[in-house]
C-alpha cells in the first residue's frame, strides 16, 4: 500500500500527476491526460471566455468544459520534469464558473481523482507510460521525422520501441515542459482548462484533425505572425477549400497498427491530395469504411446548420475533429470470442460510431467576449466555406467519384 505521497497538497486532497495525452494528433499546445475521461491544457482567457458563454446549440459539438485546475512544474535531482495538478486549488479558482456552466458534477472533482505517487519520469518511463495508457497503445506507427526525439530514448541513447508510437503528443509535451522550465520556477502555479476527453469511449480511435476556415490568425496577431499565417493558408488547401489537414491517425486492420500523418504533411496537400487523404482516413487497410460516411456527413450538416446561426462568431485557428472507432465489431460474434472484440465494458452503439467536435478556441472571437478585439457581423463564412467543401468531398467519396 502506498503511503502519503509527497505530491499531495494540504487538506488531504490528492495531487494528480499529469501524463502526455497519447491521442493528440495535431496542434502545438501540449494536451495532458488528467484522468480517463478528462484532458487538460494551458488556460487561455479567450478560450475560457468561449466555454463560459458557449451557445447551447454548440455544446454537442464541443468538449464538455469541466473547470480549471492549478498546475506546477516539478524537477527531480536528475533533471526529470513532471507536471502536478492540484484539484484543491481548482475548486477555489473556478467554483463560481462551475455554476455558470451548469455542470453539477464539477464541484465533486476532488472526490474522484486517482492518487499519484512520487514517480519521476525518466525518458524511458515517459515512453512506457505513453504505451501503457490505452488499448492499441503499442500499435502506433508513423512516417514522421521526429521519432528520434531524445525524449523517446533510453538511458543509453537507444531508441525505445522505435516507430511503435504516434510521437506528436510527446513531441508537444517535451516542447511544453522545456518552455515552462526555461521561463518559470517550480513554485509558479499555472492554470489549466479541464475538458472532456472526447475519444475516451473508443478502443482504437481514428482521428482526423482539420484546421477550419480561410483565415487562421487571430485579431491580436502581430504583423509578422499575420503574414506568416496568411502565407500558410495561401500555400495550402485553407485558401482553396477553407480546410486543411492538421493531423491524423487511422487504424490499419490489415497490419495491426495506426497510420499517422502530421500538420506538415497536411500543408503540402493539393485539393486532390486532400481528397485522397480523406479517403485514406476512412480506409482500414482492407476496405473503405463506407458505413461511416453517412453518419459523418449527417453530423457535419448538423454542425453547418448551427454555425450558420452563430452571428458574430469567428473561429480563427480552431480545429474540427472527426472521430470513429477503428475496431470493427462483427454482428454475429460467438460468445467465446467476445473478449477479443469487446474488451471495453461500454462498447459503442451503432449511432455512436462517429463523432464530430470543434476544439481549440484560443483565437475565437464573438460579440460580448471578455477578450474581444473586433466585433464581426453575421456568421463565420470562412468556416462555412470549409464545412461545405468538406461535406461535398465526403459525398463524392460516398458516391464513388
C-alpha positions as a Python dict, from the first residue, in 0.01 Angstrom:
ca = {
    (1, 'X'): (0, 0, 0),
    (2, 'X'): (135, 339, -100),
    (3, 'X'): (180, 582, 188),
    (4, 'X'): (121, 953, 197),
    (5, 'X'): (253, 1098, -127),
    (6, 'X'): (484, 1399, -110),
    (7, 'X'): (292, 1533, -408),
    (8, 'X'): (-31, 1562, -215),
    (9, 'X'): (-136, 1918, -134),
    (10, 'X'): (-258, 2032, 203),
    (11, 'X'): (-604, 1948, 340),
    (12, 'X'): (-554, 1582, 245),
    (13, 'X'): (-659, 1621, -116),
    (14, 'X'): (-482, 1418, -379),
    (15, 'X'): (-248, 1566, -635),
    (16, 'X'): (-259, 1436, -992),
    (17, 'X'): (47, 1352, -1196),
    (18, 'X'): (-34, 1469, -1548),
    (19, 'X'): (55, 1238, -1836),
    (20, 'X'): (102, 1309, -2206),
    (21, 'X'): (-223, 1259, -2397),
    (22, 'X'): (-141, 978, -2640),
    (23, 'X'): (-413, 1062, -2893),
    (24, 'X'): (-311, 1421, -2967),
    (25, 'X'): (-270, 1421, -3345),
    (26, 'X'): (-240, 1795, -3413),
    (27, 'X'): (-188, 2138, -3263),
    (28, 'X'): (121, 2281, -3096),
    (29, 'X'): (-2, 2318, -2736),
    (30, 'X'): (50, 2010, -2521),
    (31, 'X'): (-265, 1826, -2418),
    (32, 'X'): (-233, 1635, -2090),
    (33, 'X'): (-425, 1337, -1957),
    (34, 'X'): (-590, 1426, -1622),
    (35, 'X'): (-791, 1108, -1584),
    (36, 'X'): (-955, 854, -1816),
    (37, 'X'): (-1232, 1092, -1919),
    (38, 'X'): (-1059, 1429, -1883),
    (39, 'X'): (-776, 1613, -2056),
    (40, 'X'): (-630, 1950, -1969),
    (41, 'X'): (-443, 2224, -2150),
    (42, 'X'): (-292, 2561, -2056),
    (43, 'X'): (-563, 2818, -1991),
    (44, 'X'): (-603, 3097, -2246),
    (45, 'X'): (-851, 3364, -2137),
    (46, 'X'): (-1009, 3394, -2479),
    (47, 'X'): (-1078, 3019, -2488),
    (48, 'X'): (-1215, 3027, -2134),
    (49, 'X'): (-1446, 3312, -2233),
    (50, 'X'): (-1576, 3099, -2519),
    (51, 'X'): (-1653, 2799, -2297),
    (52, 'X'): (-1814, 3017, -2030),
    (53, 'X'): (-2064, 3164, -2276),
    (54, 'X'): (-2098, 2867, -2510),
    (55, 'X'): (-2428, 2875, -2704),
    (56, 'X'): (-2650, 2581, -2613),
    (57, 'X'): (-2676, 2468, -2975),
    (58, 'X'): (-2296, 2429, -2997),
    (59, 'X'): (-2248, 2218, -2684),
    (60, 'X'): (-2296, 1887, -2865),
    (61, 'X'): (-2013, 1984, -3099),
    (62, 'X'): (-1755, 2088, -2838),
    (63, 'X'): (-1583, 1908, -2548),
    (64, 'X'): (-1759, 1949, -2216),
    (65, 'X'): (-1592, 2218, -2006),
    (66, 'X'): (-1514, 2080, -1658),
    (67, 'X'): (-1346, 2370, -1482),
    (68, 'X'): (-994, 2487, -1403),
    (69, 'X'): (-706, 2322, -1221),
    (70, 'X'): (-379, 2468, -1090),
    (71, 'X'): (-62, 2303, -1216),
    (72, 'X'): (302, 2337, -1116),
    (73, 'X'): (627, 2206, -1257),
    (74, 'X'): (841, 1968, -1056),
    (75, 'X'): (1203, 1873, -1126),
    (76, 'X'): (1396, 1594, -954),
    (77, 'X'): (1770, 1572, -884),
    (78, 'X'): (1829, 1414, -1227),
    (79, 'X'): (1654, 1698, -1405),
    (80, 'X'): (1343, 1497, -1498),
    (81, 'X'): (1037, 1721, -1530),
    (82, 'X'): (680, 1645, -1426),
    (83, 'X'): (358, 1843, -1415),
    (84, 'X'): (150, 1815, -1098),
    (85, 'X'): (-215, 1925, -1083),
    (86, 'X'): (-374, 2035, -757),
    (87, 'X'): (-751, 1969, -757),
    (88, 'X'): (-796, 2153, -425),
    (89, 'X'): (-686, 2475, -592),
    (90, 'X'): (-915, 2408, -885),
    (91, 'X'): (-1219, 2432, -661),
    (92, 'X'): (-1111, 2766, -517),
    (93, 'X'): (-1034, 2917, -855),
    (94, 'X'): (-1342, 2818, -1051),
    (95, 'X'): (-1627, 2731, -817),
    (96, 'X'): (-1820, 3030, -946),
    (97, 'X'): (-1756, 2929, -1305),
    (98, 'X'): (-1885, 2577, -1239),
    (99, 'X'): (-2225, 2725, -1165),
    (100, 'X'): (-2210, 2940, -1478),
    (101, 'X'): (-2151, 2636, -1695),
    (102, 'X'): (-2423, 2443, -1516),
    (103, 'X'): (-2222, 2125, -1455),
    (104, 'X'): (-2340, 1981, -1120),
    (105, 'X'): (-2055, 1729, -1118),
    (106, 'X'): (-1783, 1992, -1138),
    (107, 'X'): (-1779, 2055, -765),
    (108, 'X'): (-1715, 1685, -699),
    (109, 'X'): (-1385, 1661, -885),
    (110, 'X'): (-1167, 1637, -575),
    (111, 'X'): (-1351, 1321, -462),
    (112, 'X'): (-1269, 1107, -764),
    (113, 'X'): (-906, 1184, -852),
    (114, 'X'): (-665, 892, -854),
    (115, 'X'): (-371, 906, -615),
    (116, 'X'): (-33, 989, -762),
    (117, 'X'): (286, 862, -606),
    (118, 'X'): (619, 1041, -622),
    (119, 'X'): (717, 875, -950),
    (120, 'X'): (975, 1065, -1153),
    (121, 'X'): (952, 1007, -1524),
    (122, 'X'): (1282, 933, -1690),
    (123, 'X'): (1285, 934, -2069),
    (124, 'X'): (1218, 561, -2074),
    (125, 'X'): (939, 592, -1818),
    (126, 'X'): (763, 858, -2025),
    (127, 'X'): (764, 622, -2322),
    (128, 'X'): (636, 335, -2107),
    (129, 'X'): (357, 547, -1963),
    (130, 'X'): (266, 658, -2314),
    (131, 'X'): (242, 297, -2433),
    (132, 'X'): (57, 162, -2130),
    (133, 'X'): (-218, 423, -2119),
    (134, 'X'): (-470, 294, -2373),
    (135, 'X'): (-581, -2, -2586),
    (136, 'X'): (-390, -8, -2911),
    (137, 'X'): (-110, 183, -2743),
    (138, 'X'): (173, -27, -2886),
    (139, 'X'): (20, -37, -3232),
    (140, 'X'): (101, 318, -3336),
    (141, 'X'): (316, 362, -3646),
    (142, 'X'): (427, 680, -3813),
    (143, 'X'): (625, 819, -4101),
    (144, 'X'): (706, 1136, -3904),
    (145, 'X'): (1064, 1258, -3890),
    (146, 'X'): (1097, 1337, -3520),
    (147, 'X'): (1062, 981, -3388),
    (148, 'X'): (1430, 1001, -3293),
    (149, 'X'): (1348, 1268, -3036),
    (150, 'X'): (1572, 1223, -2730),
    (151, 'X'): (1259, 1208, -2515),
    (152, 'X'): (1198, 863, -2658),
    (153, 'X'): (1547, 724, -2596),
    (154, 'X'): (1652, 512, -2302),
    (155, 'X'): (1939, 593, -2065),
    (156, 'X'): (2194, 456, -2314),
    (157, 'X'): (2063, 664, -2601),
    (158, 'X'): (1895, 369, -2774),
    (159, 'X'): (1558, 402, -2937),
    (160, 'X'): (1281, 280, -2708),
    (161, 'X'): (1048, 89, -2938),
    (162, 'X'): (1126, 292, -3249),
    (163, 'X'): (820, 353, -3466),
    (164, 'X'): (590, 198, -3204),
    (165, 'X'): (404, 517, -3113),
    (166, 'X'): (246, 829, -3254),
    (167, 'X'): (506, 1084, -3146),
    (168, 'X'): (310, 1406, -3191),
    (169, 'X'): (171, 1425, -2838),
    (170, 'X'): (511, 1352, -2685),
    (171, 'X'): (674, 1599, -2922),
    (172, 'X'): (438, 1875, -2799),
    (173, 'X'): (477, 1758, -2439),
    (174, 'X'): (857, 1781, -2446),
    (175, 'X'): (848, 2129, -2601),
    (176, 'X'): (593, 2246, -2347),
    (177, 'X'): (792, 2119, -2048),
    (178, 'X'): (1108, 2281, -2181),
    (179, 'X'): (930, 2614, -2233),
    (180, 'X'): (784, 2609, -1883),
    (181, 'X'): (1116, 2508, -1728),
    (182, 'X'): (1308, 2785, -1903),
    (183, 'X'): (1058, 3061, -1825),
    (184, 'X'): (928, 2979, -1477),
    (185, 'X'): (1046, 2839, -1145),
    (186, 'X'): (892, 2529, -988),
    (187, 'X'): (673, 2717, -742),
    (188, 'X'): (478, 2910, -1003),
    (189, 'X'): (118, 2795, -1041),
    (190, 'X'): (-25, 2770, -1391),
    (191, 'X'): (-396, 2744, -1462),
    (192, 'X'): (-514, 2469, -1697),
    (193, 'X'): (-856, 2409, -1851),
    (194, 'X'): (-1020, 2074, -1775),
    (195, 'X'): (-1204, 1938, -2078),
    (196, 'X'): (-1382, 1621, -2176),
    (197, 'X'): (-1163, 1355, -2337),
    (198, 'X'): (-1375, 1312, -2649),
    (199, 'X'): (-1202, 987, -2754),
    (200, 'X'): (-1220, 809, -2418),
    (201, 'X'): (-1503, 578, -2530),
    (202, 'X'): (-1309, 447, -2828),
    (203, 'X'): (-1079, 144, -2816),
    (204, 'X'): (-886, 235, -3132),
    (205, 'X'): (-977, 599, -3202),
    (206, 'X'): (-928, 707, -3562),
    (207, 'X'): (-890, 1085, -3553),
    (208, 'X'): (-875, 1349, -3825),
    (209, 'X'): (-776, 1699, -3711),
    (210, 'X'): (-887, 1965, -3960),
    (211, 'X'): (-789, 2330, -3940),
    (212, 'X'): (-1105, 2513, -4046),
    (213, 'X'): (-1160, 2840, -4228),
    (214, 'X'): (-980, 3056, -4482),
    (215, 'X'): (-811, 3269, -4214),
    (216, 'X'): (-601, 3136, -3926),
    (217, 'X'): (-458, 3441, -3746),
    (218, 'X'): (-637, 3596, -3451),
    (219, 'X'): (-717, 3964, -3414),
    (220, 'X'): (-428, 4001, -3170),
    (221, 'X'): (-166, 3862, -3410),
    (222, 'X'): (141, 4073, -3483),
    (223, 'X'): (202, 4183, -3841),
    (224, 'X'): (478, 3921, -3871),
    (225, 'X'): (256, 3641, -3741),
    (226, 'X'): (-35, 3759, -3955),
    (227, 'X'): (180, 3747, -4269),
    (228, 'X'): (309, 3400, -4176),
    (229, 'X'): (-41, 3260, -4130),
    (230, 'X'): (-169, 3420, -4449),
    (231, 'X'): (117, 3257, -4640),
    (232, 'X'): (39, 2915, -4489),
    (233, 'X'): (-323, 2949, -4596),
    (234, 'X'): (-233, 3061, -4948),
    (235, 'X'): (9, 2771, -4992),
    (236, 'X'): (-234, 2507, -4865),
    (237, 'X'): (-594, 2396, -4909),
    (238, 'X'): (-701, 2651, -4645),
    (239, 'X'): (-736, 2918, -4915),
    (240, 'X'): (-890, 2699, -5185),
    (241, 'X'): (-1111, 2474, -4972),
    (242, 'X'): (-1139, 2651, -4635),
    (243, 'X'): (-998, 2344, -4461),
    (244, 'X'): (-662, 2169, -4431),
    (245, 'X'): (-538, 1856, -4257),
    (246, 'X'): (-357, 1920, -3928),
    (247, 'X'): (-306, 1562, -3815),
    (248, 'X'): (-442, 1211, -3847),
    (249, 'X'): (-427, 864, -3704),
    (250, 'X'): (-619, 576, -3861),
    (251, 'X'): (-619, 212, -3752),
    (252, 'X'): (-492, -30, -4016),
    (253, 'X'): (-661, -364, -3950),
    (254, 'X'): (-450, -549, -4207),
    (255, 'X'): (-123, -458, -4034),
    (256, 'X'): (-249, -414, -3677),
    (257, 'X'): (-121, -60, -3623),
    (258, 'X'): (-212, 306, -3668),
    (259, 'X'): (-107, 512, -3969),
    (260, 'X'): (-21, 869, -3867),
    (261, 'X'): (17, 1197, -4055),
    (262, 'X'): (112, 1537, -3916),
    (263, 'X'): (44, 1903, -3993),
    (264, 'X'): (348, 1934, -4218),
    (265, 'X'): (207, 1660, -4438),
    (266, 'X'): (-128, 1837, -4445),
    (267, 'X'): (17, 2171, -4550),
    (268, 'X'): (168, 2022, -4867),
    (269, 'X'): (-151, 1864, -4998),
    (270, 'X'): (-324, 1978, -5316),
    (271, 'X'): (-703, 1963, -5341),
    (272, 'X'): (-672, 1617, -5494),
    (273, 'X'): (-426, 1513, -5224),
    (274, 'X'): (-669, 1636, -4960),
    (275, 'X'): (-944, 1418, -5107),
    (276, 'X'): (-710, 1117, -5124),
    (277, 'X'): (-614, 1164, -4758),
    (278, 'X'): (-981, 1179, -4655),
    (279, 'X'): (-1026, 852, -4843),
    (280, 'X'): (-723, 710, -4662),
    (281, 'X'): (-866, 821, -4327),
    (282, 'X'): (-1174, 608, -4394),
    (283, 'X'): (-978, 305, -4513),
    (284, 'X'): (-865, 40, -4263),
    (285, 'X'): (-609, -120, -4494),
    (286, 'X'): (-856, -382, -4613),
    (287, 'X'): (-1151, -177, -4734),
    (288, 'X'): (-1317, 163, -4727),
    (289, 'X'): (-1542, 204, -4421),
    (290, 'X'): (-1836, 316, -4635),
    (291, 'X'): (-2083, 275, -4350),
    (292, 'X'): (-1920, 566, -4169),
    (293, 'X'): (-1974, 817, -4447),
    (294, 'X'): (-2345, 883, -4396),
    (295, 'X'): (-2329, 941, -4017),
    (296, 'X'): (-2023, 1166, -4058),
    (297, 'X'): (-2191, 1369, -4332),
    (298, 'X'): (-2512, 1400, -4130),
    (299, 'X'): (-2324, 1526, -3827),
    (300, 'X'): (-2126, 1775, -4037),
    (301, 'X'): (-2452, 1903, -4188),
    (302, 'X'): (-2596, 1945, -3838),
    (303, 'X'): (-2287, 2144, -3737),
    (304, 'X'): (-2313, 2355, -4053),
    (305, 'X'): (-2671, 2444, -3963),
    (306, 'X'): (-2559, 2555, -3616),
    (307, 'X'): (-2261, 2761, -3740),
    (308, 'X'): (-2478, 2945, -3991),
    (309, 'X'): (-2687, 3075, -3699),
    (310, 'X'): (-2396, 3197, -3484),
    (311, 'X'): (-2376, 3567, -3561),
    (312, 'X'): (-2051, 3750, -3473),
    (313, 'X'): (-1851, 3430, -3406),
    (314, 'X'): (-1515, 3388, -3580),
    (315, 'X'): (-1340, 3059, -3512),
    (316, 'X'): (-992, 3164, -3622),
    (317, 'X'): (-731, 2885, -3594),
    (318, 'X'): (-979, 2639, -3442),
    (319, 'X'): (-985, 2273, -3543),
    (320, 'X'): (-1252, 2019, -3617),
    (321, 'X'): (-1209, 1657, -3510),
    (322, 'X'): (-1372, 1371, -3698),
    (323, 'X'): (-1354, 1056, -3486),
    (324, 'X'): (-1459, 696, -3533),
    (325, 'X'): (-1388, 354, -3382),
    (326, 'X'): (-1114, 174, -3572),
    (327, 'X'): (-1203, -167, -3438),
    (328, 'X'): (-1486, -320, -3642),
    (329, 'X'): (-1725, -539, -3442),
    (330, 'X'): (-1885, -833, -3618),
    (331, 'X'): (-2257, -863, -3554),
    (332, 'X'): (-2263, -1239, -3502),
    (333, 'X'): (-1952, -1288, -3293),
    (334, 'X'): (-1959, -1616, -3100),
    (335, 'X'): (-1979, -1574, -2719),
    (336, 'X'): (-1635, -1731, -2672),
    (337, 'X'): (-1484, -1462, -2892),
    (338, 'X'): (-1645, -1172, -2711),
    (339, 'X'): (-1337, -1099, -2503),
    (340, 'X'): (-1142, -1046, -2824),
    (341, 'X'): (-1380, -795, -2972),
    (342, 'X'): (-1549, -629, -2676),
    (343, 'X'): (-1274, -572, -2423),
    (344, 'X'): (-1431, -249, -2302),
    (345, 'X'): (-1745, -276, -2088),
    (346, 'X'): (-1926, 11, -2257),
    (347, 'X'): (-1897, -64, -2627),
    (348, 'X'): (-2011, 190, -2881),
    (349, 'X'): (-2361, 157, -3015),
    (350, 'X'): (-2414, 187, -3388),
    (351, 'X'): (-2531, 550, -3369),
    (352, 'X'): (-2221, 649, -3169),
    (353, 'X'): (-1961, 506, -3406),
    (354, 'X'): (-1864, 854, -3524),
    (355, 'X'): (-1825, 1194, -3366),
    (356, 'X'): (-1752, 1548, -3482),
    (357, 'X'): (-1613, 1803, -3233),
    (358, 'X'): (-1482, 2158, -3257),
    (359, 'X'): (-1170, 2226, -3047),
    (360, 'X'): (-910, 2499, -2983),
    (361, 'X'): (-1077, 2837, -2927),
    (362, 'X'): (-781, 3049, -2816),
    (363, 'X'): (-842, 3288, -3107),
    (364, 'X'): (-1221, 3263, -3126),
    (365, 'X'): (-1396, 3596, -3100),
    (366, 'X'): (-1762, 3689, -3061),
    (367, 'X'): (-1977, 3980, -2951),
    (368, 'X'): (-1968, 4005, -2573),
    (369, 'X'): (-1642, 3815, -2533),
    (370, 'X'): (-1434, 3938, -2239),
    (371, 'X'): (-1129, 3927, -2467),
    (372, 'X'): (-1298, 4065, -2775),
    (373, 'X'): (-1075, 4261, -3012),
    (374, 'X'): (-1307, 4313, -3308),
    (375, 'X'): (-1682, 4268, -3339),
    (376, 'X'): (-1799, 4099, -3658),
    (377, 'X'): (-2143, 4077, -3815),
    (378, 'X'): (-2304, 3759, -3940),
    (379, 'X'): (-2168, 3403, -3929),
    (380, 'X'): (-1813, 3284, -3999),
    (381, 'X'): (-1824, 3247, -4379),
    (382, 'X'): (-1470, 3110, -4399),
    (383, 'X'): (-1562, 2827, -4161),
    (384, 'X'): (-1888, 2766, -4350),
    (385, 'X'): (-1695, 2752, -4679),
    (386, 'X'): (-1468, 2484, -4533),
    (387, 'X'): (-1757, 2278, -4396),
    (388, 'X'): (-1946, 2292, -4726),
    (389, 'X'): (-1639, 2174, -4919),
    (390, 'X'): (-1566, 1900, -4666),
    (391, 'X'): (-1924, 1770, -4694),
    (392, 'X'): (-1909, 1785, -5074),
    (393, 'X'): (-1585, 1586, -5088),
    (394, 'X'): (-1717, 1320, -4849),
    (395, 'X'): (-2037, 1294, -5055),
    (396, 'X'): (-1824, 1241, -5367),
    (397, 'X'): (-1631, 965, -5191),
    (398, 'X'): (-1961, 808, -5087),
    (399, 'X'): (-2080, 813, -5449),
    (400, 'X'): (-1752, 666, -5572),
    (401, 'X'): (-1646, 981, -5759),
}
